Amino acid sequence: MDYHINTKCVQSGYEPKNGEPRIVPIVQSTTYKYDSAATLGKLFDLEEDGFFYTRLSNPTLSAVAAKIAALEGGVGAMLTASGQAASMMSVTNICHAGDHVVCASAIYGGTFNLFNKSLRELGIDFTFVKPDATEEEIEAAFQDNTKCAFIESVSNPSLDVADVELYANVAHRHGVPLIVDNTFPTPVNFRPFEWGADIVTHSTSKYMDGHAAALGGVIVDSGNFDWTNGKFPAFTEPDESYHGVIYSEKFGKAAYITKAMTHLMRDYGAQQSPQNAFLLNLGLETLFLRMERHCSNALTLAKYLEKSEKVEWINYPGLESNKYYERVKKYMPNGCCGVISFGVKGGREAAMKFMDSLKLANLVVHVADARTSVLHPASTTHRQLNDQQLADCGVTPNLIRMSVGIEYIDDIIADVEQALAKI
Ligand SMILES: *Cc1c(COP(=O)(O)O)cnc(C)c1O
């Protein structure tokens, strides 16, 4: 039975047997007991399924990963300690020194640094493509040594909406997979696999957890990419560190995610904790309900701000006036996310005055949890930059990023109204 995604949020991934706990239990154990050395040997050889050490897998993590795989429509998923770890392993599961990645430039700042500094230092090269790139420009970024493309479906914080189908087509013409960071819309609003993406990543620290309680990430495998086209020897030649296993032969459609779990997680060890996975699962149970409210609150507030005389500009892809409105209608007709950005009249000072006057909305660096929150990049995350440098990275001195929560909308608007009145 294929349930609606709302039902999957609540129920998928865990089916207790007779007398077992109804809720996904926290298996707070690094290790597992077996009766015979032979059984344990089979687990180590990947001949049998089972748990032997939590760095590789754990029953709590497996249940929650299975739920997210069901939500995205993939064949398997692997939880990670953070969104950063998911981004890192999604790429290094495919790319090695000497390889190249085509990447959208409108991505999370942490991802940009990970790629542009840390992975470059490991010998992986990147070409960054601007958000309004044409098909020809995207095409031109590919090289003989390109092994994957990476984009964000809705970018944090610039709120650019990627043409996922176009990127998937171009990547596939070059025989490489497309990885999509789907953190902002979540699978409730957008499922990249339905548009040709091959791998999906998330920072589960955002809407999936939804309460700003637990750091985490996830990688999901669509199972659709053909790793045997000659470009990916790591999938088609024996892995000597695993008794010569050939991932594409032994694991078929699940080759990518099995390699990530048995090889990368074994070696890098950026595993999520069972406690965090338990909290993540509680968040996932209400993800569908929360996303509806985040999106309707954000749209109502965006429309209010669009009409306000104190507001110079507003960026929310769900607004008809937004340059991505048509793309949002195509890819995520039920809404994109709850994050908006806008600029108040009066520049940096007015923006700071506005932020300091808010009562309900709190100043935090986080986005995408239940509580409405704001951030003024020019005086916080980007404060080392002068006005010209800010302009170069698309941040104006008056830019305010607002993560619209799930409180009652009239209270959110009243708070914004009284703070705007102070400037
Ligand atoms: C926050 C974020 C990340 C990084 O996730 P962490 O859980 O903070 O490591 C990656 N991608 C996007 C789009 C994000 O918003």
Coordinates of C-alpha atoms and ligand atoms in Angstrom, one line a residue:
M1 CA 0.0 0.0 0.0
D2 CA 1.5 3.4 -1.0
Y3 CA 0.3 5.9 1.6
H4 CA 0.1 9.6 1.2
I5 CA 3.2 11.5 2.3
N6 CA 1.3 12.8 5.4
T7 CA 0.8 9.3 6.6
K8 CA 4.4 8.3 5.8
C9 CA 5.6 11.2 8.0
V10 CA 3.7 9.7 10.9
Q11 CA 4.1 6.0 10.4
S12 CA 6.9 4.9 7.9
G13 CA 10.1 3.2 8.8
Y14 CA 9.1 1.4 11.9
E15 CA 6.7 -1.5 12.3
P16 CA 6.9 -3.0 15.9
K17 CA 6.4 -6.7 16.2
N18 CA 4.2 -8.3 18.9
G19 CA 5.0 -6.8 22.3
E20 CA 7.6 -4.4 21.1
P21 CA 7.6 -0.7 21.9
R22 CA 5.1 1.3 19.8
I23 CA 7.5 4.3 19.5
V24 CA 10.9 3.9 17.8
P25 CA 13.1 3.1 20.8
I26 CA 16.4 4.8 21.5
V27 CA 18.9 2.0 21.2
Q28 CA 21.6 3.6 23.3
S29 CA 24.3 1.0 22.7
T30 CA 27.4 1.1 20.7
T31 CA 27.6 -2.7 20.4
Y32 CA 25.5 -5.8 19.9
K33 CA 25.7 -9.4 21.3
Y34 CA 25.9 -12.5 19.1
D35 CA 25.9 -16.2 20.0
S36 CA 28.5 -17.4 17.5
A37 CA 31.6 -16.0 15.9
A38 CA 30.3 -17.3 12.6
T39 CA 27.3 -15.1 12.6
L40 CA 29.3 -12.1 13.4
G41 CA 31.7 -13.0 10.6
K42 CA 28.8 -13.0 8.1
L43 CA 27.8 -9.5 9.3
F44 CA 31.3 -8.3 8.8
D45 CA 31.3 -9.8 5.3
L46 CA 28.0 -8.0 4.4
E47 CA 26.6 -11.5 3.9
E48 CA 23.8 -10.9 6.4
D49 CA 21.9 -7.9 7.7
G50 CA 22.3 -6.9 11.3
F51 CA 23.9 -4.6 13.7
F52 CA 27.4 -4.9 15.1
Y53 CA 28.7 -1.5 15.8
T54 CA 26.8 1.8 16.0
R55 CA 29.4 3.7 13.9
L56 CA 28.1 1.6 11.0
S57 CA 24.5 1.2 11.9
N58 CA 22.0 1.1 14.8
P59 CA 18.3 0.1 15.0
T60 CA 17.1 3.7 15.9
L61 CA 19.1 5.2 13.0
S62 CA 17.9 2.6 10.6
A63 CA 14.2 3.1 11.4
V64 CA 14.5 6.9 11.0
A65 CA 16.6 6.6 7.8
A66 CA 13.9 4.3 6.4
K67 CA 11.2 6.8 7.1
I68 CA 13.2 9.6 5.2
A69 CA 13.9 7.2 2.3
A70 CA 10.1 6.6 2.1
L71 CA 9.4 10.3 2.2
E72 CA 11.8 11.1 -0.7
G73 CA 10.9 7.9 -2.6
G74 CA 14.4 6.4 -2.5
V75 CA 15.8 2.9 -2.1
G76 CA 17.7 3.7 1.1
A77 CA 19.1 6.5 3.3
M78 CA 21.9 7.1 5.7
L79 CA 21.7 9.5 8.6
T80 CA 24.8 11.6 9.4
A81 CA 25.9 13.7 12.4
S82 CA 25.1 17.0 10.6
G83 CA 24.0 18.5 7.3
Q84 CA 27.7 19.3 6.7
A85 CA 28.6 15.6 7.0
A86 CA 25.8 14.7 4.6
S87 CA 27.0 17.2 2.0
M88 CA 30.6 16.0 2.4
M89 CA 29.9 12.3 2.1
S90 CA 27.4 12.7 -0.7
V91 CA 30.2 14.1 -2.9
T92 CA 33.2 12.0 -1.6
N93 CA 31.2 8.8 -2.1
I94 CA 31.7 9.6 -5.8
C95 CA 34.6 12.0 -6.2
H96 CA 38.3 11.5 -5.5
A97 CA 41.4 13.7 -6.0
G98 CA 41.5 14.8 -9.6
D99 CA 37.7 14.7 -10.1
H100 CA 35.5 17.8 -10.7
V101 CA 32.0 18.9 -9.5
V102 CA 29.6 21.3 -11.2
C103 CA 27.9 23.2 -8.4
A104 CA 25.3 26.0 -8.2
S105 CA 26.7 29.1 -6.6
A106 CA 23.5 29.8 -4.7
I107 CA 24.1 27.3 -1.9
Y108 CA 24.4 27.4 1.9
G109 CA 27.6 29.3 3.1
G110 CA 28.8 26.2 5.0
T111 CA 28.5 24.0 1.9
F112 CA 30.4 26.6 -0.1
N113 CA 33.3 26.6 2.3
L114 CA 33.3 22.8 2.6
F115 CA 33.6 22.5 -1.2
N116 CA 35.6 25.6 -2.1
K117 CA 38.2 25.1 0.7
S118 CA 38.2 21.7 2.4
L119 CA 37.4 19.5 -0.6
R120 CA 39.6 21.5 -2.9
E121 CA 42.4 20.9 -0.4
L122 CA 41.7 17.2 -0.9
G123 CA 42.1 17.6 -4.6
I124 CA 38.5 17.8 -5.8
D125 CA 37.8 20.7 -8.1
F126 CA 34.6 22.8 -8.4
T127 CA 33.0 25.1 -11.0
F128 CA 30.3 27.3 -9.5
V129 CA 27.4 28.2 -11.8
K130 CA 25.3 31.3 -11.1
P131 CA 21.5 30.9 -10.3
D132 CA 20.3 32.5 -13.6
A133 CA 22.7 30.4 -15.8
T134 CA 21.3 29.2 -19.1
E135 CA 21.4 25.6 -20.3
E136 CA 24.4 26.4 -22.5
E137 CA 26.2 28.0 -19.5
I138 CA 25.5 25.0 -17.3
E139 CA 26.5 22.7 -20.1
A140 CA 29.8 24.6 -20.5
A141 CA 30.7 24.0 -16.8
F142 CA 31.1 20.2 -17.4
Q143 CA 34.5 18.7 -18.0
D144 CA 35.9 15.3 -18.8
N145 CA 36.7 14.7 -15.2
T146 CA 33.3 15.9 -13.9
K147 CA 31.7 13.2 -11.6
C148 CA 28.6 14.9 -10.3
A149 CA 26.5 18.1 -10.1
F150 CA 25.3 19.6 -6.8
I151 CA 22.5 22.1 -6.3
E152 CA 20.1 23.3 -3.6
S153 CA 16.4 23.1 -4.6
V154 CA 15.6 26.3 -2.7
S155 CA 18.9 28.0 -1.6
N156 CA 19.7 29.2 2.0
P157 CA 19.6 32.1 2.4
S158 CA 19.2 33.7 -1.1
L159 CA 16.0 31.7 -1.8
D160 CA 16.9 30.9 -5.4
V161 CA 14.8 28.1 -6.8
A162 CA 16.8 25.7 -9.0
D163 CA 15.6 24.3 -12.3
V164 CA 16.1 20.7 -11.1
E165 CA 14.8 19.0 -14.2
L166 CA 17.2 21.0 -16.4
Y167 CA 20.2 20.2 -14.1
A168 CA 19.3 16.5 -14.1
N169 CA 19.1 16.4 -17.9
V170 CA 22.4 18.1 -18.4
A171 CA 24.1 16.0 -15.8
H172 CA 22.7 12.8 -17.3
R173 CA 23.9 13.9 -20.8
H174 CA 27.4 13.9 -19.3
G175 CA 26.8 10.5 -17.6
V176 CA 27.0 11.8 -14.1
P177 CA 24.4 12.0 -11.2
L178 CA 22.7 15.1 -9.8
I179 CA 22.8 15.6 -6.0
V180 CA 20.1 18.0 -4.6
D181 CA 20.2 19.5 -1.1
N182 CA 16.4 19.6 -0.4
T183 CA 16.6 21.0 3.1
F184 CA 14.3 24.1 2.6
P185 CA 11.3 22.6 0.8
T186 CA 11.5 19.1 2.5
P187 CA 10.0 16.1 0.7
V188 CA 6.6 17.4 1.9
N189 CA 6.8 20.2 -0.7
F190 CA 9.2 18.9 -3.2
R191 CA 10.6 15.5 -4.2
P192 CA 13.7 15.9 -6.4
F193 CA 13.7 12.2 -7.6
E194 CA 10.4 12.8 -9.4
W195 CA 12.3 15.4 -11.6
G196 CA 15.4 13.3 -12.3
A197 CA 17.7 13.9 -9.3
D198 CA 19.7 10.9 -8.3
I199 CA 20.8 11.7 -4.7
V200 CA 19.1 13.9 -2.1
T201 CA 20.7 15.4 1.0
H202 CA 19.3 17.3 4.0
S203 CA 20.3 19.2 7.0
T204 CA 17.8 17.5 9.3
S205 CA 18.7 20.2 11.8
K206 CA 16.1 22.4 10.0
Y207 CA 12.5 21.6 9.2
M208 CA 12.8 17.8 9.6
D209 CA 13.7 18.1 13.3
G210 CA 11.7 21.3 13.4
H211 CA 12.3 22.2 17.0
A212 CA 16.0 23.3 16.9
A213 CA 16.7 20.4 19.2
A214 CA 19.0 18.0 17.3
L215 CA 21.8 18.5 14.8
G216 CA 21.7 16.0 12.0
G217 CA 21.8 15.2 8.3
V218 CA 20.8 12.5 5.8
I219 CA 21.7 11.2 2.3
V220 CA 19.0 9.5 0.3
D221 CA 19.7 7.3 -2.8
S222 CA 17.0 7.2 -5.6
G223 CA 18.5 3.9 -6.9
N224 CA 18.1 5.2 -10.4
F225 CA 21.6 6.1 -11.4
D226 CA 23.6 3.6 -13.5
W227 CA 27.0 3.4 -12.0
T228 CA 28.3 1.0 -14.6
N229 CA 28.7 3.5 -17.4
G230 CA 32.5 3.3 -17.1
K231 CA 33.0 6.6 -15.2
F232 CA 32.8 5.1 -11.7
P233 CA 35.3 2.4 -11.0
A234 CA 34.8 2.7 -7.3
F235 CA 31.4 1.1 -7.8
T236 CA 32.3 -1.4 -10.5
E237 CA 35.7 -2.7 -9.4
P238 CA 36.5 -4.7 -6.3
D239 CA 36.8 -2.8 -3.0
E240 CA 39.9 -4.5 -1.4
S241 CA 39.1 -2.9 2.0
Y242 CA 35.9 -5.0 1.9
H243 CA 37.1 -8.4 0.7
G244 CA 36.8 -7.3 -2.9
V245 CA 33.1 -6.5 -2.9
I246 CA 31.8 -4.9 -6.2
Y247 CA 29.1 -2.5 -5.0
S248 CA 27.2 -2.3 -8.3
E249 CA 27.0 -6.1 -8.6
K250 CA 26.3 -7.0 -5.0
F251 CA 23.9 -4.2 -4.1
G252 CA 22.4 -3.2 -7.5
K253 CA 20.1 -0.3 -7.1
A254 CA 21.3 0.4 -3.5
A255 CA 25.0 0.5 -4.5
Y256 CA 25.5 4.2 -3.7
I257 CA 24.0 4.2 -0.3
T258 CA 25.5 0.8 0.7
K259 CA 28.9 2.1 -0.3
A260 CA 28.3 5.3 1.8
M261 CA 27.4 3.2 4.8
T262 CA 30.0 0.5 4.7
H263 CA 32.9 2.4 3.3
L264 CA 32.5 6.2 4.2
M265 CA 30.7 5.9 7.5
R266 CA 33.2 3.1 8.5
D267 CA 36.1 5.4 7.7
Y268 CA 34.9 8.9 8.5
G269 CA 32.6 8.0 11.4
A270 CA 30.3 11.1 11.2
Q271 CA 27.4 9.0 12.6
Q272 CA 24.3 10.6 14.1
S273 CA 23.6 9.7 17.7
P274 CA 20.6 7.5 18.5
Q275 CA 19.3 10.2 20.9
N276 CA 19.3 12.8 18.0
A277 CA 17.7 10.3 15.6
F278 CA 14.9 9.7 18.2
L279 CA 14.3 13.5 18.4
L280 CA 14.4 13.8 14.6
N281 CA 11.7 11.1 14.3
L282 CA 9.4 13.0 16.7
G283 CA 9.9 16.0 14.4
L284 CA 9.2 14.0 11.3
E285 CA 5.9 12.8 12.7
T286 CA 4.5 16.4 12.4
L287 CA 6.5 17.5 9.4
F288 CA 3.5 17.6 7.0
L289 CA 1.4 19.6 9.4
R290 CA 4.2 22.0 10.2
M291 CA 5.2 22.7 6.6
E292 CA 1.7 23.6 5.7
R293 CA 1.6 26.2 8.5
H294 CA 5.2 27.5 7.8
C295 CA 4.2 28.1 4.2
S296 CA 0.8 29.7 4.8
N297 CA 2.2 31.9 7.5
A298 CA 5.2 32.9 5.3
L299 CA 3.0 33.7 2.4
T300 CA 0.6 35.8 4.5
L301 CA 3.5 37.7 6.1
A302 CA 5.2 38.2 2.7
K303 CA 2.0 39.7 1.3
Y304 CA 1.7 42.0 4.3
L305 CA 5.3 43.2 3.9
E306 CA 4.9 43.7 0.2
K307 CA 2.2 46.3 0.9
S308 CA 4.1 48.0 3.8
E309 CA 5.5 51.5 3.2
K310 CA 8.4 50.8 5.5
V311 CA 9.6 47.9 3.3
E312 CA 11.9 48.6 0.3
W313 CA 11.9 45.1 -1.2
I314 CA 10.8 41.5 -0.4
N315 CA 12.1 38.1 -1.6
Y316 CA 9.7 35.1 -1.2
P317 CA 9.5 32.7 -4.1
G318 CA 5.8 32.1 -3.3
L319 CA 4.9 35.7 -4.2
E320 CA 3.4 36.3 -7.7
S321 CA 5.9 39.2 -8.1
N322 CA 8.9 36.9 -7.5
K323 CA 11.1 35.9 -10.4
Y324 CA 10.8 32.2 -9.4
Y325 CA 7.0 32.2 -9.1
E326 CA 6.5 30.1 -12.2
R327 CA 9.2 27.6 -11.2
V328 CA 7.6 27.3 -7.7
K329 CA 4.3 26.6 -9.3
K330 CA 5.8 23.8 -11.4
Y331 CA 8.0 22.1 -8.8
M332 CA 6.4 22.9 -5.4
P333 CA 2.7 24.0 -6.0
N334 CA 1.8 23.5 -2.3
G335 CA 4.5 26.0 -1.1
C336 CA 8.3 26.2 -0.9
C337 CA 9.4 27.0 2.7
G338 CA 8.8 29.4 5.6
V339 CA 11.9 31.5 5.1
I340 CA 11.6 35.0 3.6
S341 CA 14.0 37.9 3.3
F342 CA 13.3 41.6 3.0
G343 CA 14.9 45.0 3.2
V344 CA 13.5 47.9 5.3
K345 CA 13.8 51.5 4.1
G346 CA 16.5 53.4 6.0
G347 CA 19.4 51.0 5.5
R348 CA 21.5 49.2 8.1
E349 CA 20.4 51.3 11.0
A350 CA 16.7 50.9 10.3
A351 CA 17.2 47.2 10.0
M352 CA 18.9 46.9 13.3
K353 CA 16.3 49.1 15.0
F354 CA 13.6 46.8 13.5
M355 CA 15.3 43.7 14.8
D356 CA 15.8 45.1 18.3
S357 CA 12.2 46.1 18.5
L358 CA 10.8 42.6 17.8
K359 CA 9.3 40.9 20.9
L360 CA 7.9 37.5 19.7
A361 CA 10.5 36.9 17.0
N362 CA 13.9 36.1 18.4
L363 CA 17.3 36.9 17.1
V364 CA 19.0 33.5 16.4
V365 CA 21.4 32.2 13.8
H366 CA 19.2 29.1 13.2
V367 CA 16.4 28.9 10.6
A368 CA 13.4 26.6 10.0
D369 CA 12.1 25.6 13.4
A370 CA 8.7 26.1 15.0
R371 CA 9.5 29.6 16.4
T372 CA 9.6 32.7 14.3
S373 CA 13.2 34.1 14.2
V374 CA 15.2 36.7 12.5
L375 CA 18.8 37.4 11.5
H376 CA 20.5 40.5 10.3
P377 CA 23.4 39.2 8.2
A378 CA 25.1 42.6 7.8
S379 CA 25.6 42.9 11.6
T380 CA 26.2 39.2 12.4
T381 CA 27.1 36.4 10.0
H382 CA 28.5 38.8 7.4
R383 CA 29.8 41.6 9.7
Q384 CA 33.4 41.4 8.5
L385 CA 32.3 42.6 5.1
N386 CA 32.0 46.2 3.9
D387 CA 28.9 47.4 2.0
Q388 CA 30.5 46.6 -1.4
Q389 CA 31.5 43.1 -0.4
L390 CA 28.0 42.6 1.0
A391 CA 26.5 43.6 -2.4
D392 CA 28.8 41.2 -4.2
C393 CA 27.4 38.2 -2.2
G394 CA 23.8 39.4 -2.6
V395 CA 23.4 40.7 1.0
T396 CA 22.3 44.3 1.3
P397 CA 22.9 46.2 4.5
N398 CA 19.2 46.4 5.2
L399 CA 18.5 42.7 4.5
I400 CA 16.6 40.8 7.2
R401 CA 16.1 37.1 7.0
M402 CA 13.0 35.9 8.7
S403 CA 12.2 32.3 9.4
V404 CA 8.5 32.3 9.8
G405 CA 7.4 29.9 12.5
I406 CA 4.1 28.1 13.2
E407 CA 2.7 30.5 15.8
Y408 CA -0.7 32.1 15.2
I409 CA -0.3 34.4 12.1
D410 CA -2.0 37.5 13.6
D411 CA 0.5 37.5 16.5
I412 CA 3.4 37.3 14.1
I413 CA 2.1 40.2 12.0
A414 CA 1.3 42.3 15.0
D415 CA 4.9 41.8 16.2
V416 CA 6.3 42.8 12.8
E417 CA 3.9 45.8 12.6
Q418 CA 4.9 47.3 16.0
A419 CA 8.6 46.8 15.2
L420 CA 8.2 48.5 11.7
A421 CA 6.4 51.4 13.5
K422 CA 9.6 52.0 15.5
I423 CA 11.7 52.8 12.5
Ligands
LIG1 C1 22.0 24.3 7.6 C2 22.2 23.8 6.3 C3 23.2 22.9 5.9 C4 24.2 22.4 7.0 O1 23.6 21.7 8.0 P1 24.1 21.5 9.5 O2 23.1 20.5 10.0 O3 24.0 22.8 10.1 O4 25.5 20.9 9.4 C5 23.3 22.4 4.7 N1 22.5 22.8 3.7 C6 21.5 23.7 3.9 C7 20.6 24.1 2.8 C8 21.3 24.2 5.2 O5 20.3 25.1 5.5

